[in-house]
PDB file of C-alpha atoms in Angstrom:
ATOM      1  CA  MET A1097      -0.144 -87.309 -19.582  1.00 41.00           C
ATOM      2  CA  ALA A1098      -2.448 -85.111 -21.437  1.00 44.00           C
ATOM      3  CA  THR A1099      -2.449 -81.500 -20.505  1.00 45.00           C
ATOM      4  CA  GLU A1100      -5.734 -79.865 -19.926  1.00 47.00           C
ATOM      5  CA  ARG A1101      -6.495 -77.075 -22.311  1.00 50.00           C
ATOM      6  CA  LYS A1102      -7.531 -73.902 -20.496  1.00 49.00           C
ATOM      7  CA  GLN A1103     -10.752 -72.446 -21.618  1.00 50.00           C
ATOM      8  CA  PRO A1104     -10.661 -68.655 -22.230  1.00 49.00           C
ATOM      9  CA  GLN A1105     -12.547 -66.832 -19.584  1.00 51.00           C
ATOM     10  CA  GLU A1106     -15.389 -64.706 -20.734  1.00 51.00           C
ATOM     11  CA  ALA A1107     -15.393 -61.013 -19.801  1.00 48.00           C
ATOM     12  CA  PRO A1108     -17.862 -60.163 -17.090  1.00 53.00           C
ATOM     13  CA  PRO A1109     -21.019 -58.519 -18.314  1.00 51.00           C
ATOM     14  CA  PRO A1110     -21.141 -54.800 -17.937  1.00 49.00           C
ATOM     15  CA  SER A1111     -22.789 -53.624 -14.825  1.00 50.00           C
ATOM     16  CA  SER A1112     -25.927 -51.650 -14.851  1.00 45.00           C
ATOM     17  CA  THR A1113     -24.148 -48.602 -13.506  1.00 46.00           C
ATOM     18  CA  SER A1114     -21.714 -48.467 -16.434  1.00 48.00           C
ATOM     19  CA  LEU A1115     -24.597 -48.589 -18.925  1.00 46.00           C
ATOM     20  CA  ALA A1116     -26.579 -45.925 -17.158  1.00 49.00           C
ATOM     21  CA  PRO A1117     -26.657 -42.519 -18.865  1.00 50.00           C
ATOM     22  CA  PRO A1118     -24.734 -39.736 -17.229  1.00 50.00           C
ATOM     23  CA  SER A1119     -26.632 -38.016 -14.518  1.00 48.00           C
ATOM     24  CA  SER A1120     -28.110 -34.639 -15.112  1.00 46.00           C
ATOM     25  CA  THR A1121     -26.019 -33.182 -12.312  1.00 47.00           C
ATOM     26  CA  SER A1122     -22.784 -33.711 -14.279  1.00 49.00           C
ATOM     27  CA  LEU A1123     -24.164 -31.620 -17.128  1.00 50.00           C
ATOM     28  CA  ALA A1124     -25.211 -28.712 -14.901  1.00 49.00           C
ATOM     29  CA  PRO A1125     -23.122 -25.543 -15.086  1.00 52.00           C
ATOM     30  CA  PRO A1126     -20.738 -24.937 -12.204  1.00 55.00           C
ATOM     31  CA  SER A1127     -22.254 -23.037  -9.358  1.00 52.00           C
ATOM     32  CA  THR A1128     -21.219 -19.386  -9.120  1.00 56.00           C
ATOM     33  CA  SER A1129     -20.469 -17.906  -5.701  1.00 60.00           C
ATOM     34  CA  LEU A1130     -21.831 -14.524  -4.759  1.00 54.00           C
ATOM     35  CA  PRO A1131     -19.314 -11.647  -4.561  1.00 58.00           C
ATOM     36  CA  PRO A1132     -18.217 -10.754  -1.066  1.00 57.00           C
ATOM     37  CA  PRO A1133     -19.896  -7.755   0.472  1.00 56.00           C
ATOM     38  CA  ALA A1134     -18.181  -4.432  -0.195  1.00 56.00           C
ATOM     39  CA  ILE A1135     -18.517  -3.003   3.303  1.00 65.00           C
ATOM     40  CA  PRO A1136     -16.027  -5.361   5.039  1.00 69.00           C
ATOM     41  CA  SER A1137     -13.440  -4.800   2.308  1.00 75.00           C
ATOM     42  CA  LEU A1138     -13.924  -1.042   2.634  1.00 72.00           C
ATOM     43  CA  ILE A1139     -13.440  -1.271   6.387  1.00 79.00           C
ATOM     44  CA  ILE A1140     -10.271  -3.316   5.895  1.00 79.00           C
ATOM     45  CA  THR A1141      -8.930  -0.786   3.402  1.00 78.00           C
ATOM     46  CA  ILE A1142      -9.627   2.134   5.725  1.00 80.00           C
ATOM     47  CA  SER A1143      -8.059   0.333   8.672  1.00 77.00           C
ATOM     48  CA  ASP A1144      -4.950  -0.492   6.640  1.00 76.00           C
ATOM     49  CA  LYS A1145      -4.634   3.136   5.591  1.00 77.00           C
ATOM     50  CA  ALA A1146      -5.039   4.262   9.190  1.00 82.00           C
ATOM     51  CA  VAL A1147      -2.382   1.839  10.406  1.00 81.00           C
ATOM     52  CA  GLY A1148      -0.017   2.978   7.655  1.00 78.00           C
ATOM     53  CA  PHE A1149      -0.632   6.621   8.562  1.00 80.00           C
ATOM     54  CA  VAL A1150       0.161   5.952  12.216  1.00 84.00           C
ATOM     55  CA  GLU A1151       3.335   4.105  11.239  1.00 84.00           C
ATOM     56  CA  HIS A1152       4.408   7.056   9.091  1.00 78.00           C
ATOM     57  CA  LEU A1153       3.771   9.432  11.984  1.00 84.00           C
ATOM     58  CA  ASP A1154       5.862   7.235  14.271  1.00 85.00           C
ATOM     59  CA  LEU A1155       8.781   7.121  11.836  1.00 85.00           C
ATOM     60  CA  PHE A1156       8.499  10.841  11.141  1.00 85.00           C
ATOM     61  CA  GLY A1157       8.481  11.656  14.854  1.00 85.00           C
ATOM     62  CA  ARG A1158      11.574   9.564  15.460  1.00 89.00           C
ATOM     63  CA  MET A1159      13.376  11.207  12.554  1.00 87.00           C
ATOM     64  CA  PHE A1160      12.369  14.691  13.725  1.00 88.00           C
ATOM     65  CA  TRP A1161      13.529  14.086  17.288  1.00 92.00           C
ATOM     66  CA  GLY A1162      16.789  12.541  16.118  1.00 88.00           C
ATOM     67  CA  THR A1163      17.367  15.485  13.777  1.00 88.00           C
ATOM     68  CA  LEU A1164      16.865  17.993  16.591  1.00 90.00           C
ATOM     69  CA  LYS A1165      19.443  16.193  18.716  1.00 88.00           C
ATOM     70  CA  ALA A1166      21.894  15.828  15.817  1.00 86.00           C
ATOM     71  CA  MET A1167      21.586  19.525  14.964  1.00 87.00           C
ATOM     72  CA  PHE A1168      23.601  20.512  18.041  1.00 85.00           C
ATOM     73  CA  GLU A1169      26.265  17.831  17.770  1.00 83.00           C
ATOM     74  CA  ARG A1170      29.825  18.759  16.856  1.00 83.00           C
ATOM     75  CA  PRO A1171      31.274  19.194  14.304  1.00 82.00           C
ATOM     76  CA  LEU A1172      28.765  21.321  12.424  1.00 80.00           C
ATOM     77  CA  GLU A1173      28.078  20.457   8.787  1.00 82.00           C
ATOM     78  CA  VAL A1174      28.798  23.980   7.536  1.00 85.00           C
ATOM     79  CA  ARG A1175      30.130  23.097   4.103  1.00 90.00           C
ATOM     80  CA  SER A1176      27.296  20.696   3.354  1.00 89.00           C
ATOM     81  CA  THR A1177      24.730  23.255   4.550  1.00 90.00           C
ATOM     82  CA  VAL A1178      26.136  25.972   2.282  1.00 91.00           C
ATOM     83  CA  TYR A1179      26.094  23.573  -0.664  1.00 91.00           C
ATOM     84  CA  GLN A1180      22.462  22.692   0.026  1.00 91.00           C
ATOM     85  CA  MET A1181      21.566  26.384   0.264  1.00 90.00           C
ATOM     86  CA  GLU A1182      22.968  26.880  -3.220  1.00 89.00           C
ATOM     87  CA  SER A1183      21.281  23.739  -4.533  1.00 87.00           C
ATOM     88  CA  LEU A1184      17.879  24.356  -2.958  1.00 88.00           C
ATOM     89  CA  GLY A1185      17.722  28.140  -3.014  1.00 86.00           C
ATOM     90  CA  VAL A1186      19.658  29.568  -5.942  1.00 87.00           C
ATOM     91  CA  ARG A1187      18.433  26.933  -8.373  1.00 87.00           C
ATOM     92  CA  SER A1188      14.831  27.528  -7.295  1.00 89.00           C
ATOM     93  CA  ALA A1189      14.940  31.289  -7.856  1.00 89.00           C
ATOM     94  CA  ALA A1190      13.908  31.007 -11.509  1.00 90.00           C
ATOM     95  CA  ILE A1191      10.675  29.103 -10.916  1.00 91.00           C
ATOM     96  CA  ALA A1192       9.793  31.340  -7.956  1.00 90.00           C
ATOM     97  CA  SER A1193      10.425  34.474 -10.034  1.00 90.00           C
ATOM     98  CA  VAL A1194       8.352  33.400 -13.025  1.00 92.00           C
ATOM     99  CA  THR A1195       5.480  32.227 -10.835  1.00 92.00           C
ATOM    100  CA  ALA A1196       5.328  35.396  -8.740  1.00 92.00           C
ATOM    101  CA  LEU A1197       5.655  37.699 -11.756  1.00 93.00           C
ATOM    102  CA  PHE A1198       2.774  36.200 -13.694  1.00 94.00           C
ATOM    103  CA  VAL A1199       0.556  35.723 -10.650  1.00 92.00           C
ATOM    104  CA  GLY A1200       0.980  39.426  -9.954  1.00 91.00           C
ATOM    105  CA  MET A1201      -0.012  40.201 -13.535  1.00 92.00           C
ATOM    106  CA  VAL A1202      -3.088  37.988 -13.356  1.00 92.00           C
ATOM    107  CA  MET A1203      -4.185  39.512 -10.055  1.00 90.00           C
ATOM    108  CA  ALA A1204      -3.789  43.021 -11.472  1.00 90.00           C
ATOM    109  CA  VAL A1205      -5.981  42.159 -14.450  1.00 90.00           C
ATOM    110  CA  GLN A1206      -8.682  40.520 -12.343  1.00 89.00           C
ATOM    111  CA  PHE A1207      -8.856  43.166  -9.620  1.00 88.00           C
ATOM    112  CA  ALA A1208      -8.629  46.117 -12.006  1.00 87.00           C
ATOM    113  CA  ILE A1209     -11.449  44.814 -14.192  1.00 86.00           C
ATOM    114  CA  GLY A1210     -13.600  43.978 -11.182  1.00 86.00           C
ATOM    115  CA  LEU A1211     -13.028  47.293  -9.404  1.00 82.00           C
ATOM    116  CA  GLN A1212     -13.484  49.265 -12.610  1.00 81.00           C
ATOM    117  CA  LYS A1213     -17.163  48.308 -12.616  1.00 81.00           C
ATOM    118  CA  PHE A1214     -17.621  50.034  -9.250  1.00 80.00           C
ATOM    119  CA  GLY A1215     -15.364  52.999  -9.910  1.00 76.00           C
ATOM    120  CA  GLY A1216     -12.761  51.860  -7.401  1.00 76.00           C
ATOM    121  CA  MET A1217      -9.785  51.083  -9.609  1.00 79.00           C
ATOM    122  CA  GLU A1218      -7.522  53.183  -7.373  1.00 80.00           C
ATOM    123  CA  TYR A1219      -7.833  50.473  -4.709  1.00 83.00           C
ATOM    124  CA  THR A1220      -6.110  47.891  -6.913  1.00 85.00           C
ATOM    125  CA  GLY A1221      -2.676  48.597  -5.444  1.00 85.00           C
ATOM    126  CA  ARG A1222      -3.918  48.325  -1.872  1.00 88.00           C
ATOM    127  CA  ILE A1223      -5.639  45.003  -2.424  1.00 88.00           C
ATOM    128  CA  ILE A1224      -2.672  43.496  -4.245  1.00 89.00           C
ATOM    129  CA  GLY A1225      -0.260  44.817  -1.628  1.00 87.00           C
ATOM    130  CA  LEU A1226      -2.134  43.259   1.282  1.00 88.00           C
ATOM    131  CA  SER A1227      -2.892  39.957  -0.439  1.00 88.00           C
ATOM    132  CA  PHE A1228       0.662  39.445  -1.647  1.00 89.00           C
ATOM    133  CA  SER A1229       2.405  40.478   1.558  1.00 89.00           C
ATOM    134  CA  ARG A1230       0.183  38.515   3.937  1.00 87.00           C
ATOM    135  CA  GLU A1231      -0.644  35.396   1.960  1.00 88.00           C
ATOM    136  CA  LEU A1232       0.254  34.899  -1.687  1.00 89.00           C
ATOM    137  CA  ALA A1233       3.993  35.546  -1.654  1.00 90.00           C
ATOM    138  CA  PRO A1234       4.894  33.102   1.151  1.00 92.00           C
ATOM    139  CA  THR A1235       2.316  30.395   0.487  1.00 92.00           C
ATOM    140  CA  LEU A1236       2.456  30.323  -3.294  1.00 91.00           C
ATOM    141  CA  THR A1237       6.250  30.293  -3.226  1.00 92.00           C
ATOM    142  CA  ALA A1238       6.269  27.435  -0.723  1.00 93.00           C
ATOM    143  CA  VAL A1239       3.848  25.311  -2.761  1.00 93.00           C
ATOM    144  CA  ILE A1240       5.598  25.877  -6.096  1.00 91.00           C
ATOM    145  CA  VAL A1241       9.174  25.715  -4.857  1.00 90.00           C
ATOM    146  CA  GLY A1242       8.340  23.000  -2.344  1.00 90.00           C
ATOM    147  CA  GLY A1243       7.451  20.607  -5.133  1.00 90.00           C
ATOM    148  CA  ARG A1244      10.865  21.052  -6.711  1.00 90.00           C
ATOM    149  CA  ILE A1245      12.876  21.031  -3.481  1.00 92.00           C
ATOM    150  CA  GLY A1246      10.947  18.201  -1.837  1.00 91.00           C
ATOM    151  CA  ALA A1247      11.078  15.997  -4.922  1.00 92.00           C
ATOM    152  CA  GLY A1248      14.812  16.591  -5.275  1.00 91.00           C
ATOM    153  CA  ILE A1249      15.484  15.732  -1.636  1.00 92.00           C
ATOM    154  CA  ALA A1250      13.342  12.588  -1.765  1.00 92.00           C
ATOM    155  CA  ALA A1251      14.972  11.388  -4.982  1.00 92.00           C
ATOM    156  CA  GLU A1252      18.508  12.035  -3.739  1.00 92.00           C
ATOM    157  CA  VAL A1253      18.076  10.495  -0.290  1.00 91.00           C
ATOM    158  CA  GLY A1254      15.933   7.672  -1.687  1.00 91.00           C
ATOM    159  CA  SER A1255      18.624   6.744  -4.202  1.00 91.00           C
ATOM    160  CA  MET A1256      21.126   6.575  -1.356  1.00 90.00           C
ATOM    161  CA  ALA A1257      18.735   4.355   0.607  1.00 89.00           C
ATOM    162  CA  VAL A1258      18.146   1.799  -2.161  1.00 90.00           C
ATOM    163  CA  THR A1259      21.879   1.618  -2.988  1.00 88.00           C
ATOM    164  CA  GLU A1260      22.704   1.005   0.711  1.00 86.00           C
ATOM    165  CA  GLN A1261      24.778   4.163   1.032  1.00 89.00           C
ATOM    166  CA  ILE A1262      22.911   5.081   4.215  1.00 88.00           C
ATOM    167  CA  ASP A1263      23.812   1.691   5.700  1.00 87.00           C
ATOM    168  CA  ALA A1264      27.421   2.393   4.773  1.00 90.00           C
ATOM    169  CA  ILE A1265      27.258   5.706   6.655  1.00 87.00           C
ATOM    170  CA  ARG A1266      26.009   3.869   9.736  1.00 87.00           C
ATOM    171  CA  ALA A1267      28.727   1.225   9.327  1.00 89.00           C
ATOM    172  CA  LEU A1268      31.364   3.968   9.413  1.00 87.00           C
ATOM    173  CA  GLY A1269      30.000   5.165  12.746  1.00 84.00           C
ATOM    174  CA  ALA A1270      28.389   8.359  11.415  1.00 85.00           C
ATOM    175  CA  ASN A1271      24.842   9.554  11.991  1.00 88.00           C
ATOM    176  CA  PRO A1272      22.812   9.635   8.744  1.00 88.00           C
ATOM    177  CA  LEU A1273      20.463  12.232  10.213  1.00 90.00           C
ATOM    178  CA  LYS A1274      23.365  14.580  10.886  1.00 90.00           C
ATOM    179  CA  LYS A1275      24.953  13.990   7.486  1.00 89.00           C
ATOM    180  CA  LEU A1276      21.812  14.062   5.344  1.00 90.00           C
ATOM    181  CA  VAL A1277      18.834  15.628   7.117  1.00 92.00           C
ATOM    182  CA  VAL A1278      20.362  18.460   9.157  1.00 92.00           C
ATOM    183  CA  PRO A1279      22.074  20.290   6.236  1.00 93.00           C
ATOM    184  CA  ARG A1280      18.943  20.116   4.089  1.00 93.00           C
ATOM    185  CA  LEU A1281      16.709  21.242   6.942  1.00 94.00           C
ATOM    186  CA  LEU A1282      18.868  24.258   7.809  1.00 94.00           C
ATOM    187  CA  ALA A1283      19.295  25.211   4.160  1.00 94.00           C
ATOM    188  CA  SER A1284      15.577  25.035   3.443  1.00 94.00           C
ATOM    189  CA  VAL A1285      14.697  27.086   6.529  1.00 95.00           C
ATOM    190  CA  VAL A1286      17.193  29.794   5.508  1.00 94.00           C
ATOM    191  CA  VAL A1287      16.392  30.058   1.788  1.00 94.00           C
ATOM    192  CA  MET A1288      12.591  30.070   1.984  1.00 94.00           C
ATOM    193  CA  PRO A1289      12.330  33.588   3.525  1.00 93.00           C
ATOM    194  CA  VAL A1290      14.674  34.890   0.832  1.00 93.00           C
ATOM    195  CA  LEU A1291      12.615  33.297  -1.934  1.00 93.00           C
ATOM    196  CA  GLY A1292       9.416  34.609  -0.359  1.00 92.00           C
ATOM    197  CA  ALA A1293      10.728  38.180  -0.255  1.00 91.00           C
ATOM    198  CA  PHE A1294      11.973  37.841  -3.824  1.00 91.00           C
ATOM    199  CA  ALA A1295       8.539  36.651  -4.934  1.00 92.00           C
ATOM    200  CA  LEU A1296       6.883  39.561  -3.120  1.00 92.00           C
ATOM    201  CA  VAL A1297       8.970  42.130  -5.005  1.00 91.00           C
ATOM    202  CA  LEU A1298       8.388  40.478  -8.376  1.00 92.00           C
ATOM    203  CA  GLY A1299       4.670  40.119  -7.724  1.00 91.00           C
ATOM    204  CA  PHE A1300       4.448  43.836  -7.005  1.00 89.00           C
ATOM    205  CA  GLY A1301       6.459  44.539 -10.148  1.00 90.00           C
ATOM    206  CA  GLY A1302       4.251  42.414 -12.387  1.00 91.00           C
ATOM    207  CA  ALA A1303       1.061  43.965 -11.021  1.00 91.00           C
ATOM    208  CA  MET A1304       2.459  47.489 -11.388  1.00 91.00           C
ATOM    209  CA  LEU A1305       3.492  46.794 -14.983  1.00 92.00           C
ATOM    210  CA  ILE A1306       0.019  45.611 -15.998  1.00 91.00           C
ATOM    211  CA  CYS A1307      -1.763  48.433 -14.169  1.00 88.00           C
ATOM    212  CA  ALA A1308       0.449  51.036 -15.850  1.00 89.00           C
ATOM    213  CA  THR A1309       0.302  49.627 -19.383  1.00 89.00           C
ATOM    214  CA  GLU A1310      -3.212  48.194 -19.563  1.00 86.00           C
ATOM    215  CA  PHE A1311      -5.344  50.316 -17.228  1.00 85.00           C
ATOM    216  CA  GLY A1312      -3.592  53.679 -17.136  1.00 84.00           C
ATOM    217  CA  ILE A1313      -2.743  53.610 -13.421  1.00 85.00           C
ATOM    218  CA  PRO A1314       0.544  55.515 -12.926  1.00 86.00           C
ATOM    219  CA  ALA A1315       3.351  53.404 -11.517  1.00 86.00           C
ATOM    220  CA  GLY A1316       4.095  55.941  -8.801  1.00 86.00           C
ATOM    221  CA  PHE A1317       0.479  56.017  -7.663  1.00 88.00           C
ATOM    222  CA  PHE A1318       0.335  52.222  -7.627  1.00 86.00           C
ATOM    223  CA  LEU A1319       3.456  51.979  -5.474  1.00 87.00           C
ATOM    224  CA  ARG A1320       2.260  54.679  -3.072  1.00 88.00           C
ATOM    225  CA  THR A1321      -1.098  53.002  -2.545  1.00 86.00           C
ATOM    226  CA  ALA A1322       0.343  49.486  -2.360  1.00 84.00           C
ATOM    227  CA  LEU A1323       3.181  50.295   0.014  1.00 83.00           C
ATOM    228  CA  GLY A1324       1.156  52.824   1.982  1.00 82.00           C
ATOM    229  CA  SER A1325      -1.535  50.307   2.865  1.00 82.00           C
ATOM    230  CA  VAL A1326       0.908  47.615   3.993  1.00 84.00           C
ATOM    231  CA  THR A1327       2.488  47.902   7.427  1.00 84.00           C
ATOM    232  CA  PHE A1328       5.542  46.157   8.805  1.00 85.00           C
ATOM    233  CA  MET A1329       3.323  43.745  10.692  1.00 85.00           C
ATOM    234  CA  ASP A1330       1.647  42.786   7.418  1.00 84.00           C
ATOM    235  CA  TYR A1331       5.023  41.884   5.936  1.00 87.00           C
ATOM    236  CA  PHE A1332       6.060  40.060   9.077  1.00 88.00           C
ATOM    237  CA  SER A1333       2.805  38.114   9.385  1.00 87.00           C
ATOM    238  CA  GLY A1334       3.420  36.710   5.908  1.00 87.00           C
ATOM    239  CA  MET A1335       7.160  36.190   5.987  1.00 90.00           C
ATOM    240  CA  TYR A1336       7.213  34.506   9.391  1.00 91.00           C
ATOM    241  CA  LYS A1337       5.476  31.517   7.793  1.00 93.00           C
ATOM    242  CA  THR A1338       8.305  30.804   5.372  1.00 94.00           C
ATOM    243  CA  PRO A1339      10.734  29.141   7.843  1.00 94.00           C
ATOM    244  CA  PHE A1340       7.966  26.739   8.890  1.00 95.00           C
ATOM    245  CA  PHE A1341       7.225  25.971   5.249  1.00 95.00           C
ATOM    246  CA  GLY A1342      10.924  25.353   4.632  1.00 94.00           C
ATOM    247  CA  ALA A1343      11.095  22.939   7.551  1.00 95.00           C
ATOM    248  CA  ILE A1344       8.030  21.066   6.279  1.00 95.00           C
ATOM    249  CA  ILE A1345       9.520  20.718   2.798  1.00 94.00           C
ATOM    250  CA  ALA A1346      12.869  19.388   4.007  1.00 94.00           C
ATOM    251  CA  LEU A1347      11.513  17.037   6.677  1.00 94.00           C
ATOM    252  CA  VAL A1348       8.851  15.472   4.455  1.00 94.00           C
ATOM    253  CA  GLY A1349      11.339  14.965   1.623  1.00 93.00           C
ATOM    254  CA  CYS A1350      13.927  13.394   3.928  1.00 93.00           C
ATOM    255  CA  HIS A1351      11.303  11.191   5.595  1.00 92.00           C
ATOM    256  CA  PHE A1352      10.090   9.620   2.368  1.00 92.00           C
ATOM    257  CA  GLY A1353      13.639   9.389   1.082  1.00 91.00           C
ATOM    258  CA  LEU A1354      14.904   7.499   4.131  1.00 91.00           C
ATOM    259  CA  ILE A1355      12.099   4.904   4.034  1.00 90.00           C
ATOM    260  CA  THR A1356      12.456   4.255   0.297  1.00 88.00           C
ATOM    261  CA  ARG A1357      12.566   0.578  -0.676  1.00 88.00           C
ATOM    262  CA  GLY A1358      12.235  -1.326  -3.929  1.00 83.00           C
ATOM    263  CA  GLY A1359      14.840   0.145  -6.253  1.00 83.00           C
ATOM    264  CA  THR A1360      14.093   2.786  -8.844  1.00 82.00           C
ATOM    265  CA  GLU A1361      10.351   2.154  -8.644  1.00 87.00           C
ATOM    266  CA  GLY A1362      10.439   2.911  -4.936  1.00 88.00           C
ATOM    267  CA  VAL A1363      12.343   6.133  -5.595  1.00 90.00           C
ATOM    268  CA  GLY A1364       9.634   7.263  -8.002  1.00 89.00           C
ATOM    269  CA  GLN A1365       6.882   6.463  -5.511  1.00 90.00           C
ATOM    270  CA  SER A1366       8.675   8.338  -2.733  1.00 90.00           C
ATOM    271  CA  THR A1367       9.121  11.362  -4.977  1.00 92.00           C
ATOM    272  CA  THR A1368       5.437  11.428  -5.891  1.00 92.00           C
ATOM    273  CA  ARG A1369       4.329  11.043  -2.285  1.00 92.00           C
ATOM    274  CA  THR A1370       6.662  13.836  -1.221  1.00 92.00           C
ATOM    275  CA  VAL A1371       5.161  16.319  -3.676  1.00 93.00           C
ATOM    276  CA  VAL A1372       1.591  15.448  -2.666  1.00 93.00           C
ATOM    277  CA  VAL A1373       2.164  15.381   1.093  1.00 93.00           C
ATOM    278  CA  THR A1374       4.271  18.551   1.018  1.00 94.00           C
ATOM    279  CA  SER A1375       1.622  20.559  -0.822  1.00 93.00           C
ATOM    280  CA  ILE A1376      -1.198  19.369   1.439  1.00 94.00           C
ATOM    281  CA  THR A1377       0.806  19.903   4.633  1.00 94.00           C
ATOM    282  CA  ILE A1378       1.828  23.425   3.592  1.00 95.00           C
ATOM    283  CA  LEU A1379      -1.784  24.419   2.966  1.00 94.00           C
ATOM    284  CA  ILE A1380      -2.927  22.931   6.283  1.00 95.00           C
ATOM    285  CA  ALA A1381      -0.092  24.639   8.149  1.00 94.00           C
ATOM    286  CA  ASP A1382      -0.863  27.899   6.351  1.00 93.00           C
ATOM    287  CA  PHE A1383      -4.363  27.933   7.815  1.00 94.00           C
ATOM    288  CA  PHE A1384      -3.149  27.598  11.404  1.00 94.00           C
ATOM    289  CA  LEU A1385      -0.253  30.014  10.889  1.00 92.00           C
ATOM    290  CA  THR A1386      -2.670  32.542   9.393  1.00 90.00           C
ATOM    291  CA  LYS A1387      -4.954  32.220  12.413  1.00 90.00           C
ATOM    292  CA  MET A1388      -1.955  32.817  14.662  1.00 88.00           C
ATOM    293  CA  SER A1389      -0.860  35.834  12.624  1.00 83.00           C
ATOM    294  CA  ILE A1390      -4.335  37.377  12.850  1.00 83.00           C
ATOM    295  CA  LEU A1391      -4.350  36.758  16.587  1.00 82.00           C
ATOM    296  CA  PHE A1392      -0.870  38.093  17.358  1.00 79.00           C
ATOM    297  CA  PHE A1393      -0.177  40.419  14.389  1.00 69.00           C
ATOM    298  CA  PRO A1394      -3.485  42.070  13.482  1.00 68.00           C
ATOM    299  CA  SER A1395      -3.478  44.401  10.495  1.00 60.00           C
ATOM    300  CA  ARG A1396      -4.481  48.003  11.058  1.00 57.00           C
TER     301      ARG A1396
END
């Protein structure tokens, strides 16, 4: 039986669509979308910042209230408080001294030259005495020293937070606010008036030195005019601010230290935020404290 030989099938002819040239739409450049409007993104950014600010205020308020309650709990952290006084106060004396000394010198040069044009150089001591005692000594010391103290507190407490040492304190049944925040708060409140008074004396000394050596104003005359124009209420209206500044420095540093996350990078961010927020808060508080001092402690 003969087998039928299969004929090879011919390939189907190409369709008209396969021979058609590519459409012009395939060669067109991809469409570019317009950038989103900037106003909604700005609103979102502002709202996020506002929410973050409110969250920080909430955490800060809780920490502050918990610290006030822990401050009166027994036993008292006397040894830790004394150590923090040495760490925050004694080690900050150098930067406070240098700053106050040279600021006093600069003020003496500026005021003496300015008053010399009007023949009133003898008022240099009075102006420097009032400005230093009421404003410059406490505020300048708080801003300069606050950067060092606040950054140190934030770095130390933040390092404990990222290494879970604070969680270990809680696991042992202790209160981290009592162990960490209370000693630093008390130490900062105590040492800031001392540093402010120290800066006041050195500022007077620097101004007196420049007036005596550069402008021929006798040192005795400078002291008599400077101290004679400043009353006790002038000293008090300036020095009473320093405990508030000390509390601001310690609380802000502890706040950013306790909420630190993200390892060493987070510690650096907390330190930077502490310095910025501390300086701004001190200047804002200084305005309101100055208004209160003028209201309750007017200068004669």
